[in-house]
Short mmCIF file of C-alpha atoms and ligand atoms in Angstrom, two decimals:
data_model
loop_
_atom_site.label_atom_id
_atom_site.label_comp_id
_atom_site.label_asym_id
_atom_site.label_seq_id
_atom_site.Cartn_x
_atom_site.Cartn_y
_atom_site.Cartn_z
CA MET N 1 1.87 178.76 -45.22
CA THR N 2 2.11 176.13 -47.93
CA PHE N 3 1.48 178.63 -50.73
CA CYS N 4 3.82 181.21 -49.21
CA LEU N 5 6.63 178.68 -48.81
CA HIS N 6 6.20 176.39 -51.81
CA ASP N 7 4.18 178.01 -54.62
CA PRO N 8 6.36 177.30 -57.69
CA GLU N 9 6.21 180.92 -58.88
CA ALA N 10 6.07 182.91 -55.67
CA GLY N 11 6.85 180.63 -52.72
CA TYR N 12 9.81 181.46 -50.48
CA TYR N 13 11.57 178.10 -50.80
CA ALA N 14 10.75 177.82 -54.53
CA THR N 15 12.07 181.24 -55.50
CA ARG N 16 14.40 182.83 -52.95
CA PRO N 17 15.48 180.58 -50.14
CA ALA N 18 18.34 182.46 -48.49
CA LEU N 19 20.15 180.62 -45.73
CA GLY N 20 23.38 181.77 -44.10
CA ALA N 21 25.02 184.98 -42.96
CA ASP N 22 24.16 186.88 -46.17
CA GLY N 23 20.62 185.54 -46.29
CA ASP N 24 17.53 185.61 -44.11
CA PHE N 25 18.38 183.20 -41.28
CA ILE N 26 21.26 181.16 -39.86
CA THR N 27 20.69 177.59 -38.72
CA ALA N 28 22.90 175.40 -36.51
CA PRO N 29 24.72 173.69 -39.43
CA GLU N 30 25.27 177.17 -40.94
CA THR N 31 26.77 178.30 -37.63
CA SER N 32 29.51 175.69 -37.35
CA GLN N 33 30.73 172.44 -38.86
CA MET N 34 30.75 171.00 -35.31
CA PHE N 35 26.98 170.58 -35.37
CA GLY N 36 26.86 168.29 -38.42
CA GLU N 37 29.98 166.43 -37.32
CA LEU N 38 28.39 165.40 -34.03
CA ILE N 39 25.17 164.45 -35.80
CA GLY N 40 27.30 162.25 -38.08
CA LEU N 41 28.81 160.45 -35.09
CA TRP N 42 25.33 160.12 -33.57
CA CYS N 43 24.20 158.46 -36.83
CA ALA N 44 27.18 156.09 -36.82
CA GLN N 45 26.35 155.03 -33.26
CA SER N 46 22.69 154.62 -34.21
CA TRP N 47 23.73 152.37 -37.10
CA LEU N 48 25.69 150.21 -34.64
CA ASP N 49 22.64 150.19 -32.31
CA MET N 50 20.51 148.99 -35.25
CA GLY N 51 22.79 145.98 -35.71
CA SER N 52 25.05 147.45 -38.44
CA PRO N 53 22.78 146.66 -41.43
CA ASP N 54 24.75 146.08 -44.69
CA ALA N 55 22.60 148.67 -46.41
CA PHE N 56 20.39 151.42 -45.00
CA THR N 57 18.93 154.74 -46.09
CA LEU N 58 20.24 157.90 -44.47
CA ILE N 59 17.39 160.32 -44.99
CA GLU N 60 17.53 164.05 -44.32
CA CYS N 61 14.34 166.09 -44.38
CA GLY N 62 14.77 169.72 -45.46
CA PRO N 63 18.56 169.78 -45.84
CA GLY N 64 18.83 173.49 -46.77
CA ARG N 65 22.23 173.95 -48.41
CA GLY N 66 23.35 170.43 -47.46
CA LEU N 67 25.98 171.50 -44.93
CA MET N 68 24.80 169.25 -42.09
CA MET N 69 24.90 166.14 -44.28
CA ALA N 70 28.34 167.05 -45.66
CA ASP N 71 29.77 167.53 -42.16
CA ALA N 72 28.02 164.38 -40.91
CA LEU N 73 29.36 162.18 -43.70
CA ARG N 74 32.88 163.54 -43.24
CA ALA N 75 32.87 162.82 -39.50
CA ALA N 76 31.28 159.39 -39.97
CA ARG N 77 34.18 158.30 -42.16
CA ALA N 78 35.67 157.27 -38.82
CA LEU N 79 33.44 154.22 -39.25
CA PRO N 80 34.05 153.18 -42.90
CA ALA N 81 31.47 150.37 -42.84
CA PHE N 82 28.79 152.94 -41.94
CA GLU N 83 29.70 155.08 -44.92
CA ALA N 84 29.76 152.05 -47.21
CA ALA N 85 26.29 150.95 -46.05
CA ALA N 86 24.64 154.39 -46.30
CA ARG N 87 22.47 155.42 -49.21
CA VAL N 88 21.80 159.15 -48.82
CA LEU N 89 18.33 160.39 -49.65
CA LEU N 90 17.24 164.01 -49.30
CA VAL N 91 13.62 165.06 -48.83
CA GLU N 92 13.45 168.45 -50.53
CA PRO N 93 10.64 170.03 -52.55
CA SER N 94 12.59 173.14 -53.58
CA VAL N 95 14.34 172.86 -56.95
CA ARG N 96 16.66 175.69 -56.00
CA LEU N 97 17.72 174.06 -52.76
CA ARG N 98 18.17 170.70 -54.53
CA ALA N 99 20.69 172.47 -56.78
CA ALA N 100 22.50 173.92 -53.74
CA GLN N 101 22.54 170.49 -52.09
CA ALA N 102 23.94 168.89 -55.27
CA GLU N 103 26.73 171.46 -55.24
CA THR N 104 27.61 170.68 -51.61
CA LEU N 105 27.18 166.91 -51.67
CA GLY N 106 28.01 165.84 -55.23
CA ASP N 107 26.43 162.86 -56.92
CA ARG N 108 26.23 160.46 -54.01
CA VAL N 109 22.77 161.74 -53.04
CA ALA N 110 19.27 161.29 -54.47
CA TRP N 111 16.06 163.27 -53.84
CA ILE N 112 12.43 162.70 -53.05
CA ALA N 113 9.73 165.30 -52.40
CA ARG N 114 8.03 163.59 -49.44
CA ILE N 115 9.22 161.23 -46.70
CA GLU N 116 6.36 158.88 -47.67
CA ASP N 117 8.24 158.17 -50.93
CA ALA N 118 11.36 156.77 -49.21
CA PRO N 119 12.10 153.10 -49.97
CA ALA N 120 11.47 150.44 -47.30
CA GLY N 121 14.30 149.00 -45.20
CA PRO N 122 16.51 150.16 -42.33
CA ALA N 123 16.72 153.93 -42.05
CA ILE N 124 18.15 156.79 -40.07
CA VAL N 125 16.12 159.98 -40.53
CA LEU N 126 17.33 163.49 -39.69
CA GLY N 127 15.59 166.85 -39.68
CA ASN N 128 16.98 170.14 -38.41
CA GLU N 129 14.63 173.14 -38.64
CA PHE N 130 12.40 171.01 -40.86
CA LEU N 131 9.29 170.46 -38.72
CA ASP N 132 9.00 174.20 -38.01
CA CYS N 133 8.28 174.92 -41.71
CA LEU N 134 5.26 172.65 -41.83
CA PRO N 135 1.97 174.54 -42.01
CA ILE N 136 -0.05 175.04 -38.84
CA ARG N 137 -3.63 176.02 -38.02
CA GLN N 138 -4.26 178.42 -35.15
CA CYS N 139 -7.26 178.82 -32.87
CA ILE N 140 -7.80 181.62 -30.37
CA ARG N 141 -9.83 181.45 -27.17
CA THR N 142 -12.34 184.32 -27.41
CA GLU N 143 -15.23 185.47 -25.20
CA SER N 144 -17.42 183.14 -27.24
CA GLY N 145 -15.14 180.08 -27.16
CA TRP N 146 -12.39 178.80 -29.45
CA ARG N 147 -12.35 180.23 -33.01
CA GLU N 148 -9.99 179.39 -35.83
CA ARG N 149 -7.76 182.22 -36.99
CA LEU N 150 -8.02 182.74 -40.75
CA VAL N 151 -6.32 184.92 -43.33
CA GLY N 152 -8.46 187.05 -45.66
CA ALA N 153 -8.51 190.30 -47.62
CA GLY N 154 -7.81 193.35 -45.47
CA GLU N 155 -9.33 196.84 -45.87
CA ASP N 156 -6.15 198.32 -47.33
CA GLY N 157 -5.97 195.75 -50.16
CA GLY N 158 -3.45 193.60 -48.33
CA LEU N 159 -4.04 190.51 -46.19
CA ALA N 160 -5.47 190.53 -42.69
CA PHE N 161 -6.13 188.06 -39.89
CA GLY N 162 -9.70 187.33 -38.93
CA LEU N 163 -11.69 184.77 -36.97
CA ALA N 164 -13.98 182.06 -38.27
CA PRO N 165 -17.61 182.84 -37.39
CA ALA N 166 -18.31 179.31 -36.11
CA ALA N 167 -16.69 177.47 -33.20
CA ALA N 168 -13.37 175.77 -33.95
CA PRO N 169 -13.41 171.97 -34.40
CA GLU N 170 -12.70 170.43 -30.99
CA ALA N 171 -9.91 168.27 -32.37
CA LEU N 172 -7.85 171.43 -32.97
CA ILE N 173 -7.68 172.28 -29.25
CA PRO N 174 -5.33 170.17 -27.10
CA ALA N 175 -6.91 168.92 -23.86
CA ALA N 176 -4.32 170.86 -21.83
CA LEU N 177 -5.60 174.16 -23.32
CA ARG N 178 -9.40 173.65 -23.33
CA ASP N 179 -9.85 175.99 -20.36
CA ALA N 180 -6.94 178.33 -21.10
CA PRO N 181 -7.52 182.09 -20.53
CA ILE N 182 -9.13 184.32 -23.17
CA GLY N 183 -6.53 185.26 -25.78
CA SER N 184 -4.69 181.93 -25.58
CA VAL N 185 -3.64 180.46 -28.90
CA ALA N 186 -3.69 176.76 -29.81
CA GLU N 187 -1.56 175.71 -32.78
CA GLN N 188 -1.78 172.44 -34.62
CA CYS N 189 0.40 171.05 -37.37
CA ALA N 190 -1.50 168.40 -39.35
CA ALA N 191 1.65 167.22 -41.14
CA LEU N 192 3.10 165.88 -37.87
CA GLU N 193 0.53 163.10 -38.10
CA SER N 194 1.45 162.08 -41.65
CA ILE N 195 5.17 162.21 -40.90
CA VAL N 196 4.83 160.02 -37.81
CA ALA N 197 2.54 157.65 -39.74
CA ALA N 198 5.06 157.41 -42.58
CA LEU N 199 7.89 156.68 -40.14
CA ALA N 200 5.90 154.08 -38.19
CA ALA N 201 4.74 152.38 -41.40
CA ARG N 202 8.36 151.72 -42.40
CA GLY N 203 8.80 149.07 -39.74
CA GLY N 204 12.28 148.66 -38.25
CA PRO N 205 15.00 149.21 -37.69
CA LEU N 206 14.41 152.94 -37.69
CA ARG N 207 15.82 155.87 -35.83
CA ALA N 208 14.73 159.47 -36.42
CA LEU N 209 16.24 162.62 -34.92
CA PHE N 210 14.46 165.96 -35.11
CA ILE N 211 15.92 169.20 -33.79
CA ASP N 212 13.84 172.35 -33.73
CA TYR N 213 12.45 175.37 -31.91
CA GLY N 214 9.81 174.47 -29.40
CA SER N 215 8.86 173.87 -25.83
CA ALA N 216 8.67 170.60 -23.93
CA GLU N 217 5.20 171.60 -22.67
CA THR N 218 1.98 172.61 -24.41
CA THR N 219 1.97 176.32 -23.62
CA GLY N 220 -0.72 178.01 -25.70
CA GLY N 221 1.09 180.93 -27.31
CA ASN N 222 1.29 182.36 -30.81
CA THR N 223 4.60 181.15 -32.29
CA PHE N 224 3.84 181.84 -35.96
CA GLN N 225 6.57 184.08 -37.33
CA ALA N 226 8.12 185.43 -40.47
CA VAL N 227 11.85 186.08 -40.74
CA ARG N 228 13.62 188.13 -43.36
CA ALA N 229 17.21 189.41 -43.31
CA HIS N 230 17.70 188.08 -39.74
CA ALA N 231 14.79 190.15 -38.39
CA SER N 232 11.23 189.24 -37.67
CA ALA N 233 8.76 190.52 -40.26
CA ASP N 234 4.98 190.81 -40.61
CA PRO N 235 3.93 187.40 -41.95
CA LEU N 236 1.13 188.93 -44.06
CA ASP N 237 3.31 191.57 -45.66
CA ASP N 238 4.95 190.33 -48.91
CA PRO N 239 3.75 186.68 -48.95
CA GLY N 240 6.53 184.45 -50.30
CA GLY N 241 9.20 187.01 -49.42
CA ALA N 242 10.05 185.63 -45.98
CA ASP N 243 10.55 182.32 -44.22
CA LEU N 244 7.48 181.32 -42.19
CA THR N 245 7.75 179.05 -39.17
CA ALA N 246 5.98 177.96 -36.00
CA HIS N 247 7.41 176.22 -32.95
CA VAL N 248 7.24 172.45 -32.93
CA ASP N 249 4.68 170.92 -30.57
CA PHE N 250 7.01 168.34 -28.98
CA PRO N 251 4.39 166.90 -26.59
CA ARG N 252 2.06 166.18 -29.52
CA LEU N 253 4.87 164.77 -31.67
CA ALA N 254 5.80 162.42 -28.81
CA ALA N 255 2.18 161.39 -28.19
CA LEU N 256 1.57 160.69 -31.89
CA ALA N 257 4.77 158.64 -32.13
CA ARG N 258 3.93 156.63 -29.01
CA ALA N 259 0.42 155.97 -30.28
CA ALA N 260 1.94 154.71 -33.55
CA GLY N 261 4.08 152.19 -31.64
CA LEU N 262 7.42 153.99 -31.80
CA ASP N 263 9.80 154.46 -28.86
CA VAL N 264 10.23 158.16 -28.05
CA THR N 265 12.77 160.04 -25.91
CA SER N 266 11.87 163.15 -23.98
CA PRO N 267 12.73 166.31 -25.91
CA ILE N 268 16.05 167.55 -24.51
CA ALA N 269 17.69 170.95 -24.92
CA GLN N 270 20.01 171.17 -27.93
CA GLY N 271 22.81 172.32 -25.61
CA ASP N 272 22.51 169.18 -23.48
CA PHE N 273 22.34 167.00 -26.59
CA LEU N 274 25.48 168.49 -28.12
CA ARG N 275 27.41 168.51 -24.85
CA ALA N 276 26.60 164.86 -24.27
CA LEU N 277 28.00 164.12 -27.74
CA GLY N 278 31.25 165.88 -26.88
CA ILE N 279 30.98 169.24 -28.63
CA GLU N 280 33.27 170.93 -26.09
CA ALA N 281 36.07 168.46 -26.81
CA ARG N 282 35.49 168.95 -30.55
CA ALA N 283 35.68 172.74 -30.16
CA ALA N 284 38.95 172.43 -28.23
CA ALA N 285 40.44 170.17 -30.92
CA LEU N 286 39.38 172.55 -33.69
CA ALA N 287 40.81 175.55 -31.85
CA GLN N 288 44.12 173.75 -31.44
CA ALA N 289 44.22 172.87 -35.15
CA ARG N 290 43.48 176.47 -36.19
CA PRO N 291 45.63 178.94 -34.31
CA GLY N 292 44.03 182.38 -34.14
CA LYS N 293 40.50 181.01 -34.63
CA GLY N 294 39.90 180.15 -30.98
CA ASP N 295 37.59 183.14 -30.34
CA VAL N 296 35.45 182.46 -33.39
CA ILE N 297 35.10 178.79 -32.46
CA GLN N 298 34.18 179.74 -28.87
CA ARG N 299 31.45 182.10 -30.14
CA GLN N 300 30.06 179.43 -32.46
CA LEU N 301 30.12 176.91 -29.61
CA GLN N 302 28.23 179.28 -27.30
CA ARG N 303 25.66 180.02 -29.98
CA LEU N 304 24.98 176.31 -30.32
CA ILE N 305 24.93 175.33 -26.63
CA ALA N 306 24.23 178.37 -24.42
CA PRO N 307 20.81 178.13 -22.74
CA GLU N 308 19.80 181.65 -23.82
CA GLN N 309 20.77 180.92 -27.43
CA MET N 310 20.11 177.90 -29.67
CA GLY N 311 21.22 175.63 -26.85
CA GLY N 312 18.04 176.36 -24.91
CA LEU N 313 15.62 177.49 -27.61
CA PHE N 314 16.00 174.28 -29.62
CA ARG N 315 15.18 170.75 -28.55
CA ALA N 316 16.19 167.35 -29.85
CA ILE N 317 13.87 164.35 -29.85
CA CYS N 318 14.47 160.81 -31.07
CA LEU N 319 11.86 158.39 -32.40
CA SER N 320 12.90 154.74 -32.81
CA SER N 321 11.44 151.44 -33.82
CA PRO N 322 10.83 149.42 -30.65
CA GLY N 323 13.61 147.41 -29.03
CA LEU N 324 16.69 149.48 -29.89
CA PRO N 325 19.12 150.63 -27.17
CA GLN N 326 18.62 154.13 -25.72
CA PRO N 327 19.96 156.55 -28.37
CA ALA N 328 23.29 158.28 -27.68
CA ALA N 329 23.05 161.59 -25.76
CA PHE N 330 19.45 161.08 -24.54
N1 SAH B 401 18.07 171.80 -42.31
C1 SAH B 401 18.65 172.97 -42.95
C2 SAH B 401 17.62 173.89 -43.61
C3 SAH B 401 16.50 174.41 -42.77
S1 SAH B 401 15.42 175.43 -43.74
C4 SAH B 401 19.50 173.71 -41.94
O1 SAH B 401 19.37 173.44 -40.76
O2 SAH B 401 20.29 174.57 -42.35
C5 SAH B 401 14.07 174.36 -44.04
C6 SAH B 401 14.31 173.27 -45.05
O3 SAH B 401 13.12 172.45 -45.12
C7 SAH B 401 14.56 173.73 -46.47
O4 SAH B 401 15.45 172.84 -47.09
C8 SAH B 401 13.15 173.66 -47.07
O5 SAH B 401 13.13 173.64 -48.47
C9 SAH B 401 12.66 172.38 -46.46
N2 SAH B 401 11.22 172.22 -46.42
C10 SAH B 401 10.30 173.16 -46.13
N3 SAH B 401 9.06 172.64 -46.18
C11 SAH B 401 9.19 171.35 -46.52
C12 SAH B 401 8.27 170.27 -46.75
N4 SAH B 401 6.97 170.46 -46.63
N5 SAH B 401 8.79 169.05 -47.07
C13 SAH B 401 10.13 168.86 -47.17
N6 SAH B 401 11.03 169.84 -46.98
C14 SAH B 401 10.58 171.06 -46.66
#
């Protein structure tokens, strides 16, 4: 996954990241400005909850084209002291996407390649569809126990999936799945550990919001997928030519964060999160300001909050340094 996404010469994000209607996939900030606006207000409230520090770092992991941050900063102008205190830092390895972000956000932002490189001090961290791009390992329960799924050379000259000959390391199988039926798949994302460790090591005050695909329970299914031109593709066909993702393991993220001493919310449906922040009122205000656009705004709203669309497929989770008030919307 790392090579396919980030190899400088052939990786998807290094060479042809294509977000938006004309590209390969549409994210929530690409769907409507309302998404980033509400995140901006959530950040402003979080800054108040943190005691309104004079200076803090507003960090976004994997900002894509930078739309969410642009919408967030515009909405947060309602609280000028927040804007004045914020130093915006983007975590983005892709040179191409850094250029797109610079175009959207201008020169008030700076970049780092890894969250570990962010400076110390108060911080609000955001990540939408960021955790789902981090590489996973997969194990499958076979007749002869758990085996890791590997990628190798196939008979036709392409790539093929295979199984490791030896038993999978026990640490790769969550306790909840040890006795799962034959054919069950356990996925594990090692980077979740380093991200949680980096966040916990910062000390406080800290608040981090991640929104992504994933279930609130450990389910044991194969969620590895490739997407190209808004359709699912064979992940082994044309490596580097498609976006590769896997669902986020919210139970494990929460357990890691708790073990590292952070406060964690339960993962709530994106629709509930956005409704609690007032997205319906925002949609009504936008529709009133733009006569003739009411239907479009309604469709965008439904896409973001309807349970059978992003509203139910995506979850939001908040990690905080201990002692802060309950985060808005949770
Ligand atoms: N948040 C944006 C973009 C999502 S696409 C949106 O919602 O529209 C995934 C983003 O994560 C891209 O910006 C991609 O370059 C970035 N990304 C992928 N792997 C990463 C990694 N290992 N570290 C940091 N960013 C990464």
